[in-house]
CSV table of C-alpha atoms and ligand atoms in Angstrom, one decimal:
chain,number,residue,atom,x,y,z
R,25,MET,CA,-29.3,-70.7,82.8
R,26,TYR,CA,-28.4,-69.2,79.5
R,27,SER,CA,-30.9,-67.0,77.7
R,28,GLU,CA,-30.7,-64.2,75.1
R,29,ILE,CA,-31.6,-61.9,77.9
R,30,ASN,CA,-28.6,-60.9,80.0
R,31,GLY,CA,-30.4,-61.6,83.3
R,32,ARG,CA,-31.6,-64.2,85.7
R,33,LYS,CA,-34.8,-66.1,85.3
R,34,LEU,CA,-36.9,-66.0,88.4
R,35,THR,CA,-38.7,-69.2,89.3
R,36,ASN,CA,-42.4,-68.8,89.9
R,37,SER,CA,-45.5,-70.9,90.5
R,38,ALA,CA,-47.1,-69.9,87.2
R,39,ASN,CA,-44.0,-70.8,85.2
R,40,LYS,CA,-43.9,-67.4,83.6
R,41,GLU,CA,-40.9,-66.0,81.8
R,42,ILE,CA,-39.8,-63.4,84.4
R,43,TYR,CA,-36.3,-62.1,84.4
R,44,LEU,CA,-34.2,-60.0,86.8
R,45,ILE,CA,-31.9,-57.7,85.0
R,46,SER,CA,-29.0,-56.1,86.9
R,47,ASP,CA,-26.5,-55.3,84.2
R,48,TYR,CA,-27.7,-52.8,81.6
R,49,LYS,CA,-24.6,-52.5,79.5
R,50,LEU,CA,-25.0,-55.2,76.9
R,51,GLN,CA,-28.7,-55.4,77.0
R,52,ASP,CA,-30.5,-55.6,73.7
R,53,LEU,CA,-34.0,-54.1,74.0
R,54,LYS,CA,-35.5,-56.5,71.3
R,55,ASN,CA,-34.8,-59.5,73.5
R,56,ILE,CA,-37.3,-58.5,76.2
R,57,VAL,CA,-40.3,-59.3,73.9
R,58,ILE,CA,-40.0,-63.0,74.9
R,59,CYS,CA,-40.5,-62.1,78.6
R,60,ASP,CA,-43.8,-62.1,80.5
R,61,ALA,CA,-42.3,-59.5,82.8
R,62,ILE,CA,-39.0,-58.1,83.8
R,63,VAL,CA,-37.6,-56.9,87.1
R,64,LEU,CA,-35.0,-54.1,87.0
R,65,ASP,CA,-32.4,-53.9,89.7
R,66,TYR,CA,-32.2,-50.4,91.0
R,67,ASN,CA,-28.7,-50.8,92.3
R,68,ASP,CA,-27.5,-49.2,89.1
R,69,LYS,CA,-30.0,-46.3,89.2
R,70,GLU,CA,-28.9,-44.6,86.0
R,71,GLY,CA,-28.7,-47.8,84.0
R,72,CYS,CA,-32.1,-48.9,85.3
R,73,ASN,CA,-33.8,-45.5,84.5
R,74,LYS,CA,-32.2,-45.4,81.1
R,75,PHE,CA,-33.2,-48.9,80.2
R,76,LEU,CA,-36.8,-48.4,81.5
R,77,ARG,CA,-37.1,-45.1,79.5
R,78,ASN,CA,-35.9,-47.0,76.4
R,79,ILE,CA,-38.5,-49.7,76.8
R,80,ARG,CA,-41.4,-47.2,77.3
R,81,GLN,CA,-40.1,-44.8,74.6
R,82,SER,CA,-40.4,-47.6,72.0
R,83,LEU,CA,-43.3,-47.4,69.5
R,84,ILE,CA,-43.4,-51.2,69.3
R,85,GLU,CA,-46.3,-52.5,71.3
R,86,SER,CA,-44.7,-55.7,72.4
R,87,ILE,CA,-41.9,-53.7,73.9
R,88,TYR,CA,-43.6,-50.7,75.5
R,89,LEU,CA,-46.4,-52.7,77.1
R,90,ILE,CA,-44.2,-55.2,78.9
R,91,PRO,CA,-44.7,-55.4,82.7
R,92,VAL,CA,-41.7,-53.9,84.4
R,93,PHE,CA,-41.0,-53.9,88.1
R,94,ILE,CA,-38.2,-52.1,90.0
R,95,LEU,CA,-36.3,-53.9,92.7
R,96,SER,CA,-35.1,-51.4,95.2
R,97,GLN,CA,-34.3,-52.5,98.7
R,98,PHE,CA,-33.1,-49.2,100.3
R,99,ASP,CA,-33.2,-46.4,97.7
R,100,GLU,CA,-36.1,-44.2,97.0
R,101,VAL,CA,-36.9,-44.6,93.3
R,102,ASP,CA,-36.9,-41.5,91.1
R,103,LEU,CA,-40.3,-40.2,89.9
R,104,VAL,CA,-39.8,-41.0,86.2
R,105,SER,CA,-39.1,-44.6,87.0
R,106,VAL,CA,-42.1,-44.8,89.3
R,107,GLU,CA,-44.4,-43.3,86.6
R,108,LEU,CA,-43.0,-45.7,83.9
R,109,SER,CA,-42.9,-48.9,86.0
R,110,ASP,CA,-45.6,-51.2,87.2
R,111,GLY,CA,-44.5,-51.3,90.8
R,112,ILE,CA,-41.6,-51.0,93.2
R,113,ILE,CA,-40.7,-54.1,95.1
R,114,SER,CA,-38.0,-54.8,97.7
R,115,THR,CA,-37.8,-58.5,97.3
R,116,ILE,CA,-37.9,-60.7,94.2
R,117,ASN,CA,-40.6,-63.0,95.7
R,118,ASN,CA,-43.1,-60.3,96.1
R,119,PRO,CA,-46.5,-61.7,95.0
R,120,LEU,CA,-47.3,-58.4,93.3
R,121,ILE,CA,-45.1,-59.4,90.4
R,122,LEU,CA,-47.3,-62.4,89.4
R,123,GLU,CA,-50.6,-60.7,90.3
R,124,LYS,CA,-49.9,-57.7,88.2
R,125,THR,CA,-48.3,-59.6,85.3
R,126,ASN,CA,-51.4,-61.8,85.0
R,127,LEU,CA,-53.7,-58.8,85.2
R,128,LEU,CA,-51.8,-57.0,82.5
R,129,ALA,CA,-51.7,-60.1,80.3
R,130,GLN,CA,-55.5,-60.3,80.5
R,131,ARG,CA,-55.9,-56.7,79.5
R,132,ARG,CA,-53.4,-57.1,76.7
R,133,ASP,CA,-55.4,-60.0,75.4
R,134,ASN,CA,-58.3,-57.6,74.9
R,135,LEU,CA,-56.4,-55.5,72.5
R,136,LYS,CA,-57.3,-56.0,68.9
R,137,ILE,CA,-54.8,-55.3,66.1
R,138,THR,CA,-55.1,-51.8,64.9
R,139,GLU,CA,-53.3,-50.0,62.1
R,140,ALA,CA,-51.4,-46.8,62.6
R,141,THR,CA,-49.2,-45.3,60.0
R,142,SER,CA,-48.2,-41.8,61.1
R,143,THR,CA,-46.0,-41.2,64.1
R,144,GLU,CA,-48.7,-39.1,65.7
R,145,SER,CA,-51.3,-41.9,65.5
R,146,ARG,CA,-48.8,-44.4,66.8
R,147,ILE,CA,-48.1,-42.2,69.8
R,148,LEU,CA,-51.9,-41.8,70.3
R,149,ASN,CA,-52.3,-45.6,70.2
R,150,LYS,CA,-49.5,-46.0,72.7
R,151,LEU,CA,-51.0,-43.6,75.2
R,152,LEU,CA,-54.4,-45.3,74.9
R,153,ARG,CA,-53.0,-48.8,75.2
R,154,PHE,CA,-50.5,-48.1,77.9
R,155,TYR,CA,-53.0,-46.3,80.2
R,156,TYR,CA,-55.8,-48.7,79.4
R,157,THR,CA,-53.7,-51.7,80.4
R,158,ARG,CA,-52.3,-49.9,83.4
R,159,ASN,CA,-55.5,-48.3,84.5
R,160,LYS,CA,-53.7,-45.4,86.0
R,161,GLU,CA,-53.3,-41.7,85.4
R,162,LEU,CA,-50.9,-40.1,83.0
R,163,THR,CA,-49.0,-37.9,85.4
R,164,PRO,CA,-46.6,-35.1,84.4
R,165,VAL,CA,-43.3,-35.3,86.3
R,166,LEU,CA,-41.5,-32.2,87.5
R,167,ASN,CA,-38.1,-32.0,85.8
R,168,SER,CA,-35.9,-28.9,85.9
R,169,LYS,CA,-34.0,-30.2,82.9
R,170,SER,CA,-37.2,-30.4,80.8
R,171,HIS,CA,-37.8,-27.7,78.3
R,172,ILE,CA,-41.2,-26.8,79.8
R,173,GLY,CA,-40.4,-27.8,83.4
R,174,TYR,CA,-42.5,-30.9,83.2
R,175,GLU,CA,-42.2,-34.1,81.3
R,176,TYR,CA,-44.6,-36.8,80.3
R,177,PRO,CA,-42.1,-39.7,80.4
R,178,LEU,CA,-44.0,-42.1,78.2
R,179,ILE,CA,-44.1,-39.7,75.3
R,180,SER,CA,-41.8,-36.8,75.9
R,181,GLY,CA,-39.0,-38.7,74.1
R,182,HIS,CA,-41.0,-38.6,70.8
R,183,TYR,CA,-40.8,-34.8,70.7
R,184,LYS,CA,-37.8,-32.6,70.1
R,185,VAL,CA,-37.6,-29.7,72.6
R,186,GLU,CA,-38.8,-27.2,70.0
R,187,GLU,CA,-41.9,-29.4,69.5
R,188,SER,CA,-43.0,-29.2,73.1
R,189,ILE,CA,-46.2,-27.3,72.0
R,190,ASP,CA,-47.0,-30.2,69.7
R,191,LEU,CA,-46.9,-32.5,72.7
R,192,LEU,CA,-49.2,-30.2,74.7
R,193,ALA,CA,-51.5,-29.9,71.7
R,194,LEU,CA,-51.7,-33.7,71.4
R,195,LEU,CA,-52.8,-33.9,75.0
R,196,ASN,CA,-55.4,-31.2,74.6
R,197,ASN,CA,-56.7,-32.9,71.6
R,198,LEU,CA,-57.1,-36.2,73.5
R,199,VAL,CA,-59.4,-34.3,75.9
R,200,ASP,CA,-61.3,-32.5,73.2
R,201,GLN,CA,-62.0,-35.9,71.6
R,202,ASP,CA,-63.2,-37.2,75.0
R,203,LEU,CA,-60.5,-40.0,75.1
R,204,PHE,CA,-59.0,-38.7,78.3
R,205,LEU,CA,-60.2,-36.5,81.1
R,206,ASN,CA,-57.9,-33.8,82.4
R,207,GLN,CA,-57.2,-32.5,85.9
R,208,PHE,CA,-55.3,-29.3,86.5
R,209,VAL,CA,-51.8,-29.6,87.9
R,210,ASP,CA,-50.0,-26.4,87.2
R,211,LYS,CA,-49.6,-23.4,85.0
R,212,VAL,CA,-46.4,-22.7,83.2
R,213,LYS,CA,-45.2,-19.7,81.4
R,214,LEU,CA,-43.3,-20.4,78.2
R,215,CYS,CA,-41.3,-18.4,75.7
R,216,LYS,CA,-43.4,-17.6,72.7
R,217,ASN,CA,-40.4,-18.0,70.4
R,218,CYS,CA,-39.1,-21.4,71.5
R,219,SER,CA,-41.5,-22.6,74.3
R,220,SER,CA,-38.8,-22.9,76.9
R,221,SER,CA,-39.7,-22.3,80.5
R,222,PHE,CA,-36.2,-21.3,81.5
R,223,LEU,CA,-36.9,-17.6,81.8
R,224,ASN,CA,-35.5,-14.6,83.6
R,225,TYR,CA,-37.9,-11.9,84.7
R,226,ARG,CA,-36.2,-8.5,85.1
R,227,GLU,CA,-37.2,-5.0,86.1
R,228,VAL,CA,-36.0,-2.5,83.6
R,229,CYS,CA,-35.4,1.2,83.9
R,230,PRO,CA,-38.1,2.9,81.8
R,231,LYS,CA,-35.6,5.6,80.7
R,232,CYS,CA,-32.4,3.8,79.7
R,233,ASN,CA,-33.5,0.1,79.7
R,234,SER,CA,-30.8,-0.8,82.2
R,235,PHE,CA,-31.4,-3.8,84.5
R,236,ASN,CA,-29.0,-2.3,87.1
R,237,LEU,CA,-31.6,-1.2,89.5
R,238,VAL,CA,-31.9,-1.0,93.3
R,239,ALA,CA,-35.0,-1.1,95.3
R,240,GLU,CA,-35.2,2.1,97.3
R,241,GLY,CA,-37.0,2.6,100.6
R,242,LEU,CA,-39.4,5.6,100.7
R,243,ILE,CA,-40.9,7.5,103.6
R,244,HIS,CA,-44.1,9.4,103.5
R,245,HIS,CA,-44.4,12.0,106.2
R,246,LEU,CA,-48.1,12.2,106.9
R,247,ASP,CA,-47.9,15.4,108.8
R,248,CYS,CA,-46.6,17.5,105.9
R,249,GLY,CA,-47.3,15.1,103.1
R,250,TYR,CA,-43.7,14.9,101.9
R,251,ILE,CA,-42.5,11.7,100.2
R,252,GLY,CA,-38.8,11.1,99.8
R,253,LEU,CA,-36.0,8.6,99.9
R,254,GLU,CA,-35.5,7.0,103.3
R,255,LYS,CA,-31.8,7.9,103.3
R,256,ALA,CA,-32.7,11.6,103.1
R,257,PHE,CA,-34.4,11.3,106.6
R,258,GLY,CA,-31.0,10.7,108.2
R,259,ASN,CA,-30.2,8.4,111.0
R,260,PRO,CA,-32.7,5.5,111.0
R,261,ARG,CA,-33.0,5.6,114.8
R,262,GLN,CA,-33.9,9.3,114.7
R,263,LEU,CA,-35.6,10.1,111.5
R,264,ILE,CA,-36.0,13.8,110.6
R,265,CYS,CA,-38.2,15.0,107.7
R,266,PRO,CA,-36.0,17.0,105.3
R,267,ASN,CA,-39.1,19.0,104.3
R,268,CYS,CA,-40.6,20.3,107.5
R,269,GLU,CA,-37.6,19.3,109.7
R,270,LYS,CA,-39.8,17.7,112.4
R,271,GLY,CA,-38.7,14.5,114.0
R,272,LEU,CA,-40.6,11.4,113.0
R,273,TRP,CA,-42.4,9.7,115.8
R,274,GLN,CA,-44.1,6.4,115.1
R,275,PHE,CA,-44.4,4.2,112.0
R,276,GLY,CA,-48.0,3.9,110.9
R,277,VAL,CA,-49.0,6.9,113.0
R,278,ASP,CA,-47.2,9.9,111.6
R,279,TYR,CA,-45.3,8.3,108.7
R,280,THR,CA,-45.5,5.2,106.4
R,281,LYS,CA,-43.2,3.5,104.0
R,282,PRO,CA,-44.6,3.1,100.5
R,283,THR,CA,-43.1,0.2,98.6
R,284,GLY,CA,-42.0,-0.5,95.0
R,285,THR,CA,-39.6,2.3,94.2
R,286,PHE,CA,-36.5,1.8,92.2
R,287,SER,CA,-33.5,3.9,91.3
R,288,CYS,CA,-31.4,3.2,88.3
R,289,ASN,CA,-27.7,2.8,88.9
R,290,ASN,CA,-27.0,3.7,85.3
R,291,CYS,CA,-28.9,6.9,84.7
R,292,LYS,CA,-29.9,7.8,88.3
R,293,HIS,CA,-33.6,7.9,87.3
R,294,LEU,CA,-36.0,7.4,90.2
R,295,PHE,CA,-39.3,5.7,89.5
R,296,ARG,CA,-42.2,3.9,90.9
R,297,GLU,CA,-43.4,1.7,88.1
R,298,SER,CA,-40.7,-0.4,86.6
R,299,THR,CA,-41.1,-1.9,83.2
R,300,LYS,CA,-40.8,-5.7,83.4
R,301,ASN,CA,-39.2,-7.8,80.7
R,302,VAL,CA,-38.4,-11.5,80.3
R,303,PHE,CA,-35.2,-12.9,78.9
R,304,CYS,CA,-35.3,-16.5,77.5
R,305,PHE,CA,-32.2,-18.4,78.5
R,306,ASN,CA,-32.8,-20.8,75.7
R,307,CYS,CA,-33.2,-18.6,72.6
R,308,ARG,CA,-32.1,-15.3,74.1
R,309,ASN,CA,-35.4,-13.7,73.0
R,310,ILE,CA,-36.4,-10.6,75.1
R,311,THR,CA,-40.1,-10.1,75.6
R,312,THR,CA,-42.7,-8.8,78.1
R,313,PRO,CA,-44.5,-11.0,80.6
R,314,GLU,CA,-47.8,-10.4,78.7
R,315,MET,CA,-46.3,-12.0,75.5
R,316,LEU,CA,-45.5,-15.3,77.2
R,317,ILE,CA,-47.5,-18.5,76.5
R,318,ASN,CA,-49.7,-19.5,79.5
R,319,ALA,CA,-49.9,-23.3,79.2
R,320,ASN,CA,-51.8,-25.5,81.7
R,321,ILE,CA,-50.3,-28.7,82.8
R,322,TYR,CA,-52.7,-31.5,83.4
R,323,SER,CA,-52.7,-35.1,84.5
R,324,LEU,CA,-54.9,-37.3,82.3
R,325,LYS,CA,-57.2,-40.2,82.9
R,326,ILE,CA,-58.6,-42.5,80.2
R,327,THR,CA,-62.3,-42.2,79.6
R,328,GLU,CA,-64.8,-44.9,78.6
R,329,ASN,CA,-64.5,-43.7,75.0
R,330,GLY,CA,-60.7,-43.9,75.3
R,331,THR,CA,-60.9,-47.4,76.6
R,332,LYS,CA,-63.1,-48.4,73.6
R,333,MET,CA,-60.6,-46.9,71.2
R,334,ALA,CA,-57.7,-48.4,73.1
R,335,ILE,CA,-58.9,-52.0,72.7
R,336,GLY,CA,-59.8,-51.3,69.1
R,337,GLU,CA,-63.6,-51.4,69.4
R,338,VAL,CA,-64.0,-48.1,67.6
R,339,LYS,CA,-61.9,-47.0,64.8
R,340,LYS,CA,-60.1,-43.8,64.6
R,341,GLU,CA,-60.8,-41.4,61.8
R,342,VAL,CA,-59.1,-42.4,58.6
R,343,GLU,CA,-55.9,-40.6,58.3
R,344,LYS,CA,-55.8,-38.0,55.6
R,345,THR,CA,-52.8,-37.4,53.4
R,346,GLU,CA,-52.1,-33.8,54.4
R,347,PRO,CA,-49.8,-31.4,52.6
R,348,ASN,CA,-46.5,-31.1,54.4
R,349,VAL,CA,-44.9,-27.7,54.6
R,350,SER,CA,-41.8,-27.3,56.7
R,351,GLY,CA,-42.2,-24.5,59.2
R,352,PHE,CA,-45.9,-25.1,59.5
R,353,VAL,CA,-47.4,-26.4,62.7
R,354,SER,CA,-50.1,-29.1,62.6
R,355,PHE,CA,-53.7,-28.1,62.8
R,356,THR,CA,-54.0,-29.5,66.3
R,357,THR,CA,-51.0,-27.4,67.5
R,358,PHE,CA,-52.5,-24.4,65.8
R,359,THR,CA,-55.7,-24.6,67.7
R,360,THR,CA,-53.7,-24.9,70.9
R,361,PHE,CA,-51.8,-21.8,70.0
R,362,LEU,CA,-55.1,-20.1,69.3
R,363,GLU,CA,-56.4,-21.1,72.7
R,364,TYR,CA,-53.3,-19.6,74.4
R,365,GLU,CA,-53.7,-16.3,72.4
R,366,ILE,CA,-57.4,-16.1,73.5
R,367,GLN,CA,-56.4,-16.6,77.1
R,368,ARG,CA,-53.6,-14.0,76.8
R,369,THR,CA,-55.8,-11.4,75.1
R,370,LYS,CA,-58.2,-11.8,78.0
R,371,THR,CA,-55.6,-10.6,80.5
R,372,THR,CA,-53.7,-8.1,78.4
R,373,ASN,CA,-56.5,-6.6,76.3
R,374,ILE,CA,-54.0,-6.4,73.5
R,375,PRO,CA,-55.8,-7.9,70.4
R,376,VAL,CA,-53.9,-10.3,68.3
R,377,SER,CA,-54.4,-10.6,64.5
R,378,ILE,CA,-55.5,-13.8,62.8
R,379,GLY,CA,-56.0,-14.4,59.1
R,380,LYS,CA,-56.8,-16.9,56.5
R,381,ILE,CA,-56.0,-17.6,52.9
R,382,LYS,CA,-58.5,-19.9,51.3
R,383,ILE,CA,-58.1,-21.8,48.1
R,384,ASP,CA,-61.6,-22.0,46.4
R,385,ILE,CA,-61.9,-24.9,44.0
R,386,SER,CA,-64.8,-27.1,43.0
R,387,ILE,CA,-64.8,-30.8,44.0
R,388,ASN,CA,-64.7,-31.7,40.4
R,389,ASP,CA,-61.6,-29.7,39.7
R,390,LYS,CA,-60.0,-31.0,42.8
R,391,ASN,CA,-60.6,-34.6,41.7
R,392,ARG,CA,-59.3,-33.8,38.2
R,393,LEU,CA,-56.1,-32.5,39.7
R,394,GLY,CA,-55.7,-35.5,42.0
R,395,HIS,CA,-52.3,-35.6,43.7
R,396,ARG,CA,-51.3,-32.5,41.9
R,397,PHE,CA,-53.6,-30.6,44.2
R,398,ILE,CA,-51.6,-31.7,47.3
R,399,ASN,CA,-48.5,-30.5,45.5
R,400,LEU,CA,-50.1,-27.2,44.7
R,401,VAL,CA,-51.2,-26.7,48.3
R,402,GLU,CA,-47.6,-27.4,49.3
R,403,GLU,CA,-46.2,-25.0,46.8
R,404,ILE,CA,-48.6,-22.2,48.0
R,405,GLY,CA,-47.7,-23.1,51.6
R,406,GLU,CA,-44.0,-22.7,50.8
R,407,PHE,CA,-44.8,-19.3,49.3
R,408,ILE,CA,-46.8,-18.2,52.3
R,409,LYS,CA,-44.1,-19.4,54.7
R,410,ASN,CA,-41.5,-17.3,52.8
R,411,THR,CA,-43.7,-14.2,52.6
R,412,SER,CA,-45.0,-14.2,56.2
R,413,LEU,CA,-43.3,-12.6,59.1
R,414,SER,CA,-41.1,-14.5,61.5
R,415,GLY,CA,-43.1,-15.3,64.6
R,416,ASP,CA,-46.3,-16.0,62.6
R,417,ILE,CA,-47.9,-19.3,63.4
R,418,ILE,CA,-49.2,-21.0,60.2
R,419,THR,CA,-51.1,-24.2,59.4
R,420,VAL,CA,-53.1,-25.8,56.7
R,421,GLY,CA,-56.6,-26.5,58.1
R,422,PRO,CA,-59.6,-28.3,56.7
R,423,ASN,CA,-61.2,-27.1,53.5
R,424,ASP,CA,-57.8,-26.0,52.0
R,425,VAL,CA,-57.5,-23.0,54.3
R,426,PHE,CA,-54.2,-21.6,55.4
R,427,LEU,CA,-54.5,-20.0,58.8
R,428,ILE,CA,-52.1,-17.5,60.3
R,429,ILE,CA,-51.8,-16.1,63.8
R,430,SER,CA,-49.7,-13.0,63.7
R,431,PRO,CA,-48.9,-12.1,67.3
R,432,PHE,CA,-46.4,-9.3,66.5
R,433,ASN,CA,-48.3,-7.5,63.7
R,434,SER,CA,-51.2,-5.2,63.7
R,435,LEU,CA,-54.4,-6.0,61.8
R,436,THR,CA,-53.6,-3.4,59.1
R,437,LYS,CA,-50.2,-4.9,58.5
R,438,LEU,CA,-51.6,-8.4,58.3
R,439,ASP,CA,-54.3,-7.2,56.0
R,440,PHE,CA,-51.8,-5.7,53.7
R,441,LEU,CA,-49.7,-8.8,53.8
R,442,LEU,CA,-52.7,-11.1,53.0
R,443,GLY,CA,-53.7,-8.8,50.1
R,444,ASN,CA,-50.3,-9.1,48.5
R,445,MET,CA,-50.3,-12.8,49.0
R,446,GLN,CA,-53.7,-13.1,47.4
R,447,ILE,CA,-52.5,-11.2,44.2
R,448,SER,CA,-49.4,-13.3,43.9
R,449,ILE,CA,-51.0,-16.7,44.5
R,450,GLN,CA,-53.9,-15.8,42.1
R,451,LYS,CA,-51.3,-14.9,39.4
R,452,MET,CA,-49.4,-18.1,40.0
R,453,LEU,CA,-52.6,-20.2,39.7
R,454,SER,CA,-53.8,-18.6,36.5
R,455,MET,CA,-50.4,-19.2,35.0
R,456,SER,CA,-49.9,-22.8,36.1
R,457,PHE,CA,-53.6,-24.0,35.8
R,458,PRO,CA,-55.2,-21.8,33.2
R,459,GLU,CA,-57.9,-24.5,32.4
R,460,TYR,CA,-59.1,-24.7,36.1
R,461,ASP,CA,-61.3,-22.3,38.0
R,462,ILE,CA,-59.3,-21.8,41.2
R,463,SER,CA,-59.6,-18.6,43.2
R,464,VAL,CA,-58.1,-17.2,46.4
R,465,ARG,CA,-59.9,-15.5,49.3
R,466,VAL,CA,-58.4,-13.8,52.2
R,467,LYS,CA,-59.8,-12.5,55.5
R,468,SER,CA,-58.4,-11.2,58.7
R,469,ASN,CA,-59.8,-10.8,62.2
R,470,PHE,CA,-59.0,-10.0,65.8
R,471,ILE,CA,-58.5,-12.5,68.5
R,472,ASP,CA,-60.5,-10.5,71.0
R,473,GLY,CA,-60.6,-12.8,74.1
R,474,ARG,CA,-64.4,-13.1,73.9
R,475,THR,CA,-64.9,-15.3,70.9
R,476,GLN,CA,-64.3,-18.9,71.6
R,477,LYS,CA,-61.7,-21.1,69.7
R,478,THR,CA,-64.2,-23.3,67.8
R,479,GLU,CA,-66.3,-20.3,66.8
R,480,MET,CA,-63.3,-18.5,65.4
R,481,ILE,CA,-62.0,-21.6,63.5
R,482,ASN,CA,-65.4,-22.3,62.1
R,483,ASP,CA,-65.7,-18.8,60.9
R,484,LEU,CA,-62.3,-18.8,59.2
R,485,ILE,CA,-62.4,-22.2,57.5
R,486,ARG,CA,-65.7,-21.4,55.7
M,15,LIG,ZN1,-31.8,4.2,83.8
M,16,LIG,ZN1,-42.4,16.6,107.0
M,17,LIG,ZN1,-37.0,-18.8,73.9
């Protein structure tokens, strides 16, 4: 039978439009909206996986919510396809197809029309509606090709690799808002510069910074207290102490082998404590293990609250028109970075600087300025971006506050920087808006590992 879908209609008792697709080459995604469900043939694994990803990566509800089953007789189906599909079947007359299709149709009928304009809120809607209709957990899938080592197949496609932290921030935010409940899966260490997990940990010679080191065996002769390289004790079967010239008798009784000694092939330096550094394969940044981002990977389950929002019973907060400065992270992402810094400071005890630049303006003046105020904030943001140091994480938060985490700068340096910014911005304001009373306040602080995220944010945005 001819149809717009390049596939075979499967006859069924409920007379539903269910199609089996085996050829993925000339398939147009839009056509599937007329189907009640589709079955994808796993004989062409790559074609099937790609087509399924395309369906679920759409932001159009009638496409991404469609029930999809995978027909695989002999092959084990890849994890991403399992996560994205509604079931794996080995024959086309499996009753699961109809059962699940009916169930999903019922749940889809509950969904009220909601409005979402920004991409972020469309992604949020999609997460809520997909996992509400499916009633299953959002599970991260291990993927060595993924930037952070894991992917969330339903939404990973909406983020560029350099936006991976934004994705994690969105998920954290869902939990903070009690829309999803999280469960710990894994901990990943990410490059602070580009958030890649493709990292190389290396021991470094503390003297010459060479990586060309060899681990050396040591022997501690307990009788005389001498510690030296194993090779200096001669024949391994008949060890003789070079210090007291006695023969060594039994391991653990008259001698031991301390571990963790290196010698440098470059400068011949012998040392116990090697410095460790981390090389990022992705951006070639070199840093220390303490400076990496420690991000938790969670699986997520929709909550009662999330269900209400998914079906449209409760409305989301009205979206604000926020100033948009390139190079700034969203406020959500910023709070996630802050959380990472707090965690990191706890383990390293190296305090990190955080600061704010606040625009003080009366509500009246703000209303008088109207849209010009957004432009003004954007202009100031542009200035801050250009004056701050690379590696600084900046956002515009509530109450017209610019927030800066400055991981690589001391508090004194940040203080100095903020002071200069304050003078320049104040000058710019009195020149451009002489008839308005707008002032600039700055403040800096330590992320000390003891003060909680919310407390710090509340203190800064005041
Ligand atoms: Zn060396
Ligand atoms: Zn000895
Ligand atoms: Zn990197």
